[in-house]
Coordinates of C-alpha atoms in Angstrom, one line a residue:
X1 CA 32.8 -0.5 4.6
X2 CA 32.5 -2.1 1.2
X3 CA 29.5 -1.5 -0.9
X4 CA 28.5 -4.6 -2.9
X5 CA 27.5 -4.4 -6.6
X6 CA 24.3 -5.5 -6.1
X7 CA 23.8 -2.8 -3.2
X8 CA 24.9 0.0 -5.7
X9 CA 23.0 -1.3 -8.4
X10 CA 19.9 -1.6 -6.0
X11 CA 20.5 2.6 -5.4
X12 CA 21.0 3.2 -8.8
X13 CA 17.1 1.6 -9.6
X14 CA 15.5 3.3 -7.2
X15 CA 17.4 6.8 -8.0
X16 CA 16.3 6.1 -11.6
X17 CA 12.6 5.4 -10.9
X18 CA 12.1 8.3 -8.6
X19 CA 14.0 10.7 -11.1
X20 CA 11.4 9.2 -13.5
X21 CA 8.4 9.6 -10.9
X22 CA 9.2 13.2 -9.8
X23 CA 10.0 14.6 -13.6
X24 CA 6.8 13.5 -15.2
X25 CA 4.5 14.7 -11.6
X26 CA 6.1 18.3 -12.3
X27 CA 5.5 17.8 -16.0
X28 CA 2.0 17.8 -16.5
X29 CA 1.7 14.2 -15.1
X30 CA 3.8 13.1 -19.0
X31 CA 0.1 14.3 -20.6
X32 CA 2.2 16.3 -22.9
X33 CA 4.0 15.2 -26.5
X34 CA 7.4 16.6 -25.5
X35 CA 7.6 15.5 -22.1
X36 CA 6.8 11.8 -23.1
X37 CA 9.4 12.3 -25.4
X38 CA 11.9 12.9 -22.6
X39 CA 10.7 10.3 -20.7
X40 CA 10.8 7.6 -23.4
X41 CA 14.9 8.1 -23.2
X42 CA 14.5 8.6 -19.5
X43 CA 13.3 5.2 -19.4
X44 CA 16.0 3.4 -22.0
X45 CA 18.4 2.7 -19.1
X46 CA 15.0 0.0 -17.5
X47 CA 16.2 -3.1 -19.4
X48 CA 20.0 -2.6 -18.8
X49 CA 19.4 -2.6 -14.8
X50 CA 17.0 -5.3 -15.4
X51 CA 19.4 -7.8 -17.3
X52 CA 22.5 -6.7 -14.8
X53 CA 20.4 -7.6 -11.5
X54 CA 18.5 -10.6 -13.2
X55 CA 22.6 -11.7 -13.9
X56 CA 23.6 -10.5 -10.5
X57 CA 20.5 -12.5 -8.7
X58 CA 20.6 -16.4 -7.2
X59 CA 18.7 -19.1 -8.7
X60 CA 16.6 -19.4 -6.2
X61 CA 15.0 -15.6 -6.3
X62 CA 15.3 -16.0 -10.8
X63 CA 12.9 -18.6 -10.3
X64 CA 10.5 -16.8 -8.1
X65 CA 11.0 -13.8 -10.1
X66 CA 9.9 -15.8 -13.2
X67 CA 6.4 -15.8 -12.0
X68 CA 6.6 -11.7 -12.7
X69 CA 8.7 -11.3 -15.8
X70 CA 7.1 -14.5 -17.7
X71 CA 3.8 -13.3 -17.7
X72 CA 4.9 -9.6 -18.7
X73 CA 7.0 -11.2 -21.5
X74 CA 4.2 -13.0 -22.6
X75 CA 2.0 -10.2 -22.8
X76 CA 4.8 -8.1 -24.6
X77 CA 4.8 -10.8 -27.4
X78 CA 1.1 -10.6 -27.8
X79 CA 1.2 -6.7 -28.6
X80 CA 4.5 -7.0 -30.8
X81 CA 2.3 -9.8 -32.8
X82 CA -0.8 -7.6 -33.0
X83 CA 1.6 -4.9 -34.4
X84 CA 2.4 -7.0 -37.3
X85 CA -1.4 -7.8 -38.1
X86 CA -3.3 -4.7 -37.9
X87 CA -7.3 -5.1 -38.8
X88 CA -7.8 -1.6 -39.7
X89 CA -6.3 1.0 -42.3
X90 CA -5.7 4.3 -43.2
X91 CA -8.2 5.7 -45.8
X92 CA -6.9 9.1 -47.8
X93 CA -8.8 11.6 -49.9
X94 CA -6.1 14.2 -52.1
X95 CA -3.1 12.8 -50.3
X96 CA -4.7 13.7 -46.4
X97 CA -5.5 11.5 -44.3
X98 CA -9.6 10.7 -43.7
X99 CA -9.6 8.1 -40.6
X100 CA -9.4 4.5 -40.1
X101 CA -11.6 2.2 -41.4
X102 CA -12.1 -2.0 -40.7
X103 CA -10.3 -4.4 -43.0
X104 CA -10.8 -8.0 -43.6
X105 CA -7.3 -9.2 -45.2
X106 CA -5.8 -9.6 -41.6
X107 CA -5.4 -12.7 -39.9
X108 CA -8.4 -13.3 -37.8
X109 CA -6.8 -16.3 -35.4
X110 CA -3.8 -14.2 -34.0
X111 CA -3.8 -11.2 -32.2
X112 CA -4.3 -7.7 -34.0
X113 CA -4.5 -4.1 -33.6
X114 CA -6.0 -1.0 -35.0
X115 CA -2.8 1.5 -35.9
X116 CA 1.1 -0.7 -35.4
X117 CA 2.7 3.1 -34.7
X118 CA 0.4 4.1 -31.9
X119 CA 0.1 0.3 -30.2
X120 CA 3.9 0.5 -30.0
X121 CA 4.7 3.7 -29.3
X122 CA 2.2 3.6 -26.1
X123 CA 3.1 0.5 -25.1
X124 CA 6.9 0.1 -24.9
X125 CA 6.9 3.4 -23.4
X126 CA 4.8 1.8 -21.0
X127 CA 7.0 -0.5 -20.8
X128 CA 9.7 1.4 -20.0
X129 CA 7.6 2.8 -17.0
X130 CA 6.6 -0.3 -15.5
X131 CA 10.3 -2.2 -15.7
X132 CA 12.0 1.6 -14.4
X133 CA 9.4 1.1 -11.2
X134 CA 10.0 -3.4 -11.1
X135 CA 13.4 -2.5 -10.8
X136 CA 13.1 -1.5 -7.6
X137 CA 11.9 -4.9 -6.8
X138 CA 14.0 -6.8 -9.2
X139 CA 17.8 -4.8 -7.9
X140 CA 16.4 -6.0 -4.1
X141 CA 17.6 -2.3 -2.7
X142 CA 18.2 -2.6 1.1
X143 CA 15.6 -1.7 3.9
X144 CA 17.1 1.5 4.3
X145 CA 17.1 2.3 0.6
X146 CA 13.1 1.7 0.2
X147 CA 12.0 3.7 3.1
X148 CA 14.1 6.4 1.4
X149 CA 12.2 6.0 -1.7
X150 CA 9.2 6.3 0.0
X151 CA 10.5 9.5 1.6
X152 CA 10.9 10.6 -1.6
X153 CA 7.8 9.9 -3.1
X154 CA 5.6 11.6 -0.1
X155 CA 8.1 14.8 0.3
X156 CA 7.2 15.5 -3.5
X157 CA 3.3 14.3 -3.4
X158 CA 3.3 16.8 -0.4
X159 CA 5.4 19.8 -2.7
X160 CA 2.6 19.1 -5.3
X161 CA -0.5 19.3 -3.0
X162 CA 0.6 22.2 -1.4
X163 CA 1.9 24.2 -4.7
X164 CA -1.8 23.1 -6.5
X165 CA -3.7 23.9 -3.8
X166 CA -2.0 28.0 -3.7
X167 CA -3.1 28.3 -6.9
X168 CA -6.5 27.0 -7.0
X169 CA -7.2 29.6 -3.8
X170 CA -5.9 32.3 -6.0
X171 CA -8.3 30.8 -8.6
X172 CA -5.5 30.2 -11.3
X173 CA -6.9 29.5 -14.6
X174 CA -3.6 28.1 -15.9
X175 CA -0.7 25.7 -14.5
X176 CA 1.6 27.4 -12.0
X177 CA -0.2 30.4 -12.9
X178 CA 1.7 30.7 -16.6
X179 CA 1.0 27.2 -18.7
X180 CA -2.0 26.8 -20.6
X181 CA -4.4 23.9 -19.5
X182 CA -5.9 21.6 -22.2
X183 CA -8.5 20.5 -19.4
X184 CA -9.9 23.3 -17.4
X185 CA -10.4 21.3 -14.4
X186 CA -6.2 20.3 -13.9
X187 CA -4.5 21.2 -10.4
X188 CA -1.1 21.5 -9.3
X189 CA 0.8 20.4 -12.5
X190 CA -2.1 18.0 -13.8
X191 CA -3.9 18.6 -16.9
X192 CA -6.8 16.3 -15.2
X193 CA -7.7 16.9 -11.8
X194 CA -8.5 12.9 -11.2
X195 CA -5.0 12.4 -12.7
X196 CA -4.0 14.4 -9.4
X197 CA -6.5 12.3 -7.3
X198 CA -4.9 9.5 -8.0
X199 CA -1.2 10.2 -7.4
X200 CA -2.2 12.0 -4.1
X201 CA -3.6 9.0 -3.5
X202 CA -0.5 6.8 -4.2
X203 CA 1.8 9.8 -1.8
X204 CA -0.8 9.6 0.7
X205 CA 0.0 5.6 0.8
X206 CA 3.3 6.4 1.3
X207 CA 3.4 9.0 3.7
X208 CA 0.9 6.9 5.9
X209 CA 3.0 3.3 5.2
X210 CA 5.8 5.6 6.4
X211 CA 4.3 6.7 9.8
X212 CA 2.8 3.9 10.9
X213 CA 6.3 1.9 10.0
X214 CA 8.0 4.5 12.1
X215 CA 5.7 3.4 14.7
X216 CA 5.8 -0.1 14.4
X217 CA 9.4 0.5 14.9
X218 CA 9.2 2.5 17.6
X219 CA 7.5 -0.2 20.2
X220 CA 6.8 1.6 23.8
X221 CA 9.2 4.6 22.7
X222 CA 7.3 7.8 22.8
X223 CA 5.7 8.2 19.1
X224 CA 6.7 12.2 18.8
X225 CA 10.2 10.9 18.7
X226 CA 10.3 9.1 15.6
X227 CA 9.7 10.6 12.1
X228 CA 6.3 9.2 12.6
X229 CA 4.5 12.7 13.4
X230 CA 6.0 14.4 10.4
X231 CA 4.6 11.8 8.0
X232 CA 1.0 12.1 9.2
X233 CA 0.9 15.9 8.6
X234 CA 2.1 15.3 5.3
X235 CA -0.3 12.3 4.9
X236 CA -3.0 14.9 6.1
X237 CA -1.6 17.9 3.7
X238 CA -1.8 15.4 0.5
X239 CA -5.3 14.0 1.3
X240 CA -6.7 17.7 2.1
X241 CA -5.5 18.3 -1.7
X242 CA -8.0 15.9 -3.1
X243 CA -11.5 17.5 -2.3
X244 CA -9.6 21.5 -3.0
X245 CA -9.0 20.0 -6.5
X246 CA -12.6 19.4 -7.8
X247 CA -13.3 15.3 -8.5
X248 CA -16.1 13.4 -7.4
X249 CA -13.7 10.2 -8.2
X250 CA -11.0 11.5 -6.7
X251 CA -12.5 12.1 -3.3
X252 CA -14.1 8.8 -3.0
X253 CA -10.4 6.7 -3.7
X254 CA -9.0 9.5 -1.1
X255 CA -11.9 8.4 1.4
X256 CA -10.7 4.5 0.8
X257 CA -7.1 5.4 2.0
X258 CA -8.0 7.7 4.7
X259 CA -10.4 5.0 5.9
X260 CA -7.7 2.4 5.3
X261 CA -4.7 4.5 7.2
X262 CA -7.5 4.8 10.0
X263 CA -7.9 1.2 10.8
X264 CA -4.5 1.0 10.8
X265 CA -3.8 3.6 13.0
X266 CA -6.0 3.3 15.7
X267 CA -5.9 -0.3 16.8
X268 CA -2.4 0.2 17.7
X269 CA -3.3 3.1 20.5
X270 CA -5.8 0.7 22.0
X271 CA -1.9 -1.1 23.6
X272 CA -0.3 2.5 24.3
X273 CA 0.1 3.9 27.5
X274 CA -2.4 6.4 29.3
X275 CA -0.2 9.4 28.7
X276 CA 0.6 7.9 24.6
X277 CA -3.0 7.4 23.9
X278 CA -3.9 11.4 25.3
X279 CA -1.0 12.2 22.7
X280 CA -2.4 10.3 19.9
X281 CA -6.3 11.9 21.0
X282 CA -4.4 14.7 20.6
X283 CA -3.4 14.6 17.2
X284 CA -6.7 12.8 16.5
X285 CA -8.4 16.3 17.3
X286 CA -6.2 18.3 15.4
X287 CA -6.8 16.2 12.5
X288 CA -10.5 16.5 12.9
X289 CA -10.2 20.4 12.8
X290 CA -8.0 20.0 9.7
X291 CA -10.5 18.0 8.1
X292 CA -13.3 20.4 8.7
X293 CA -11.1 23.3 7.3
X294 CA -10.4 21.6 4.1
X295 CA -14.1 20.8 4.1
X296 CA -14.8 24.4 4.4
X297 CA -12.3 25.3 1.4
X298 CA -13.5 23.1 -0.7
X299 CA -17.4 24.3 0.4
X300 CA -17.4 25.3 -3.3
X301 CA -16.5 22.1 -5.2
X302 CA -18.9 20.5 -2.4
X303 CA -21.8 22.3 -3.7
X304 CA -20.9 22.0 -7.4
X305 CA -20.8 18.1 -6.9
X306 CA -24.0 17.7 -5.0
X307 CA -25.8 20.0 -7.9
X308 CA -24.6 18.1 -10.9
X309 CA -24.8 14.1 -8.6
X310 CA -28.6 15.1 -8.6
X311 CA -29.1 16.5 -12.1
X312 CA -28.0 13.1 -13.5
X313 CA -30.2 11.1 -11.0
X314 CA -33.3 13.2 -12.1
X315 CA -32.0 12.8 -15.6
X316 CA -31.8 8.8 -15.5
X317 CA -35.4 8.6 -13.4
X318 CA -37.2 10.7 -16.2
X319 CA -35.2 8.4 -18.7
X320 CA -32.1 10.0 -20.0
X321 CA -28.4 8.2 -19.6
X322 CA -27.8 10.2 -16.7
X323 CA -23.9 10.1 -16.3
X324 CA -22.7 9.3 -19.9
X325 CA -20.2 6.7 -18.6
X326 CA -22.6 4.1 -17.9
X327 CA -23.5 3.9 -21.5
X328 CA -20.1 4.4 -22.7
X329 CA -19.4 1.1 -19.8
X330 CA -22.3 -0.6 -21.9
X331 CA -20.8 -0.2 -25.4
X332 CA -16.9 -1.2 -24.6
X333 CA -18.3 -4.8 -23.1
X334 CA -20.0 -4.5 -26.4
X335 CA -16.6 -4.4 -27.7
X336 CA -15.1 -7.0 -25.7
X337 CA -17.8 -9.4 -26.8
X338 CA -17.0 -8.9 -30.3
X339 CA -13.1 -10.0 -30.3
X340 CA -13.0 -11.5 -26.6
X341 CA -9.9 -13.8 -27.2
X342 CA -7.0 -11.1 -27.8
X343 CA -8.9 -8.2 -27.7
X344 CA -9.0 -5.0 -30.1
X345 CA -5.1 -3.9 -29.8
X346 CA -3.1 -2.1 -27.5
X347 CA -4.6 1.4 -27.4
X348 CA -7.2 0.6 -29.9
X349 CA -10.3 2.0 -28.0
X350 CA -9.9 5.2 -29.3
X351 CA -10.3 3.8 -33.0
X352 CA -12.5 0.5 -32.5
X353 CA -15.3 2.8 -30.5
X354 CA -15.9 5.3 -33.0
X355 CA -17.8 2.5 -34.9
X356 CA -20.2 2.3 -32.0
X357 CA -20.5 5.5 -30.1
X358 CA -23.6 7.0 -30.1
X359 CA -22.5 10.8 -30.4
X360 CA -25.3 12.1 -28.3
X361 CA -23.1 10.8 -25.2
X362 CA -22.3 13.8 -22.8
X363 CA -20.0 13.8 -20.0
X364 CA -21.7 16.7 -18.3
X365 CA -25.2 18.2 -17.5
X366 CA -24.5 21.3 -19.1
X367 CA -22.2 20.4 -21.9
X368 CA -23.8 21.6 -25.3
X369 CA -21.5 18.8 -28.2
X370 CA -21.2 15.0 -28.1
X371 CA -17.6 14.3 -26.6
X372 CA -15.5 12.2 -28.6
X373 CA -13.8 9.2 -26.5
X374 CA -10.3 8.5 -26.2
X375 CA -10.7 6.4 -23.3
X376 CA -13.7 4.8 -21.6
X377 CA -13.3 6.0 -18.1
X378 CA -12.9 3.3 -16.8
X379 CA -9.2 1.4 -17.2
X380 CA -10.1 -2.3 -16.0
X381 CA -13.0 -2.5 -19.2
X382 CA -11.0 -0.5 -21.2
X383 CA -8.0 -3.0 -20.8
X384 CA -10.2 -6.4 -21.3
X385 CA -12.0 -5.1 -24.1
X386 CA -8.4 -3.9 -26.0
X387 CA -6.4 -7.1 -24.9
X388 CA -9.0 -9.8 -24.5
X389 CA -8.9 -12.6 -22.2
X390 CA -5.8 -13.6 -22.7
X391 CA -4.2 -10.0 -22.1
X392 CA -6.5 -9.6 -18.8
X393 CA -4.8 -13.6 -17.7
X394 CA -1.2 -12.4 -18.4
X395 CA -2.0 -9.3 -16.6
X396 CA -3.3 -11.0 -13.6
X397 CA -0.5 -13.8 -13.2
X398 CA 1.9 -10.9 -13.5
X399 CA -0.3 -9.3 -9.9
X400 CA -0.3 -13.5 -8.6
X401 CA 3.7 -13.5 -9.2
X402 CA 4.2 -10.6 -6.9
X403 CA 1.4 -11.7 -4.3
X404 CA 3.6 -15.5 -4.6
X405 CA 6.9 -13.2 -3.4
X406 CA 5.7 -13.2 0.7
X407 CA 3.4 -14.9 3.1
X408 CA -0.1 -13.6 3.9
X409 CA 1.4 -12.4 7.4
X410 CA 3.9 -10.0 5.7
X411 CA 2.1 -8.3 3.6
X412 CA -0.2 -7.4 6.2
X413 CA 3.0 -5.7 8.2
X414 CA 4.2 -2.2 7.2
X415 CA 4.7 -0.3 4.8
X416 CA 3.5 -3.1 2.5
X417 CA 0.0 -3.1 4.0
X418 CA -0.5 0.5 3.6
X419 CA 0.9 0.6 0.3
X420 CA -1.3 -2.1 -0.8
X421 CA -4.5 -0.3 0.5
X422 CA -3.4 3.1 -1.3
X423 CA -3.3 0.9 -5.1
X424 CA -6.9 -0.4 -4.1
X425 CA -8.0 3.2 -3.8
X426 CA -6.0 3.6 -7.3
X427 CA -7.9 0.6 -8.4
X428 CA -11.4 1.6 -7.5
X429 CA -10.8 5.3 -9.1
X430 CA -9.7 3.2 -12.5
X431 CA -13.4 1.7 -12.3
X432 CA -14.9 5.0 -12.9
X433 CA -11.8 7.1 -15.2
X434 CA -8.7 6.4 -16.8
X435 CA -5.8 7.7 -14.3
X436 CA -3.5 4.3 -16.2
X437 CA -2.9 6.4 -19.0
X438 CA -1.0 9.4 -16.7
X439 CA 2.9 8.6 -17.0
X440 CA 3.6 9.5 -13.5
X441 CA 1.0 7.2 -12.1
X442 CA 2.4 4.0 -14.2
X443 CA 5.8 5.0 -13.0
X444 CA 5.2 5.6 -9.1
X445 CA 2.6 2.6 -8.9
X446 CA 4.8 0.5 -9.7
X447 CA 7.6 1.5 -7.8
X448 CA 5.7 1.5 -4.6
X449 CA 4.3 -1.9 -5.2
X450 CA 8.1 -3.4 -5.8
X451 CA 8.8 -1.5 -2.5
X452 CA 5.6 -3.2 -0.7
X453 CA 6.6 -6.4 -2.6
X454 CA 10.2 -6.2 -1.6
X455 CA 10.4 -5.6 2.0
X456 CA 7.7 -8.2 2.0
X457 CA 10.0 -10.4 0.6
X458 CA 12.8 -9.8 2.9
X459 CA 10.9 -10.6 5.8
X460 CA 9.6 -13.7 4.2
X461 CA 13.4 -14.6 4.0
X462 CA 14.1 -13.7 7.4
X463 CA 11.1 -15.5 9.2
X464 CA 10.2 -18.3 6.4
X465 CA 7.3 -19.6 9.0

């Protein structure tokens, strides 16, 4: 049989974003200069499938694919303006540079930034992240192809949890046991242990859209004969990773999609037979005694979180700030206030808050120096207070364009209903730290919504009412 172009162009996007995806996981999440680097010409091959399957595409899906790419366009223009009119510069003392101070020959009415080179060296490689993972939307892969991706995604989510969670039992004090760790609290091949929590999460979503697709699939068939039983141990093996790697944050988005996966799941027994529902309370109590293990491995963690949860309640009832993110929360609305329009600049934080941090902030009980901020720990405030209103409206027509792709009814079908309840969990841990600014989060997010989006679509096609 034939393969059309647009079928071979469909595999080629979803090969590229997965090669993308799994290279910057086992590559310190892309936290690191070189690997970035890499990635950056990883990524150049985005635009080139982009314009091929935009070419390739009806008129009728161009048109409803203008409702995602318009708004991103939009928002692209913005930052390349700001580039051009920056509202800070570079102060030198003996030829070295001192730091970045404000300036007041910019133009006020347009959109600005702090440093051009940094703006657009984040942001196009962003860029490049976000249209490698649309592409898997935007190529419109077959049925077949997607679940495959997903396979992919939770196989190596699974790799990951299992390799990270060896080495923290051997109490490894450096990645795979021979890379030094900028951040002492990393697992698996994250520098930042909530960078891990959040692409478990975002496997987890996958394994579990996997399963219960397998089952929805599978009817009155008996359940152990699909793939569906494999994917829930793996579901199970990437969640148990979460509360073995150390973060309060973490845990809680992990506890969204395990809750999520569980309302899912269980309905569905309620219409199995007598001898399907003793197999599914079964597995139900083998789960439970899996849970309780991890629980008990992570007994440490456990107590280390319930000591340093109470020390900053006692601190903020005798006064103090308590966790130092509130304050830090308080300051970058501060921010926003000040330029609310277009913002500070595309990865501006960094620069615009050192004129209002208060450098008695603390991130933990027993930390001795003020930390210095390079993000505000939490992703939504950090994005409205460095793109402004009009950022955070291009942003969320871009999320409207894709929710405009299916009816209600299909997006609550799976995989795209599971998918969709791991990027809320990936949404409520970015209210609370900053995993947007990991590479291999940016890159499998968005693959995994274009998957949720696309099959979505397809069935929209199919069953229109």
């Amino acid at each position: 049989m034939l393969v059309s172009p647009s079928s071979t162009l469909g595999r080629i996007a979803v090969v590229h974003a997965l090669v993308l995806s799994s290279f910057l996981s086992w590559r310190f999440g892309g936290m690191e200069a070189t690997t970035r680097m890499i990635s950056a010409w990883l990524a150049l091959p985005a635009p080139f499938i982009s314009a091929l399957a935009l070419r390739q595409a009806d008129a009728a899906f161009r048109r409803q694919l203008a409702w995602i790419l318009v708004p991103l366009a939009l928002l692209t223009t913005l930052v390349l303006i700001s580039a051009a009119n920056p509202h800070m510069r570079m102060i030198y003392a003996e030829g070295e540079p001192l730091g970045l101070v404000g300036r007041e020959d910019y133009l006020h009415y347009l959109p600005s930034t702090a440093w051009p080179r940094h703006t657009l060296e984040d942001f196009l490689l962003n860029a490049g992240y976000v249209l490698a993972g649309l592409n898997v939307l935007i190529t419109r892969p077959s049925r077949r192809v997607q679940i495959a991706a997903l396979t992919c995604v939770t196989l190596n989510a699974a790799a990951l949890a299992c390799t990270g969670t060896v080495f923290k039992l051997l109490h490894a004090t450096e990645i795979l046991g021979r890379y030094p760790s900028p951040n002492t609290n990393f697992f698996a091949t994250f520098v930042y242990y909530n960078h891990w929590g959040a692409f478990a999460v975002l496997g987890a979503a996958a394994g579990g859209a996997l399963a219960l697709y397998h089952l929805q699939q599978a009817g009155q068939r008996p359940w152990h004969s699909t793939p569906a039983p494999l994917f829930v141990v793996l579901t199970v093996l990437i969640l148990a990773s979460i509360p073995v790697s150390g973060g309060r944050a973490s845990l809680a988005a992990g506890l969204i999609i395990a809750l999520g996966l569980a309302l899912r799941f269980v309905p569905r027994q309620l219409h199995l037979s007598a001898r399907l529902r003793r197999s599914a309370i079964t597995v139900a109590a083998a789960l439970l005694v899996l849970t309780g293990a991890t629980l008990w491995l992570a007994r440490d963690r456990i107590h280390f979180w319930s000591n340093k949860t109470a020390g900053q309640y006692q601190e903020i009832q005798s006064g103090g700030i308590g966790d130092a993110r509130l304050a830090v929360y308080r300051q970058t609305w501060d921010l926003f206030l000040e330029k609310p329009v277009y913002g500070w600049g595309w990865q501006s934080f960094r620069y615009a808050f050192r004129s209002v941090q208060s450098f008695d902030y603390k991130m933990e009980n027993e930390q001795r120096e003020a930390s210095v901020f390079l993000d505000a720990h939490n992703d939504w405030l950090q994005r409205l207070a460095e793109l402004g209103l009009v950022g955070a409206t291009l942003s969320v027509a871009t999320l409207v364009g894709l929710a405009r792709l299916a009816l209600r009814q299909h997006w609550l079908l799976s995989p795209s209903a599971e998918i969709v309840i791991g990027l809320v969990g990936l949404a409520a841990l970015a209210c609370v730290d900053f995993p947007f600014a990991c590479p291999a989060i940016v890159v499998t997010g968005w693959m995994l919504l274009s998957v949720a989006a696309g099959i979505a679509h397809q069935r929209s096609e199919r069953f229109p009412a």
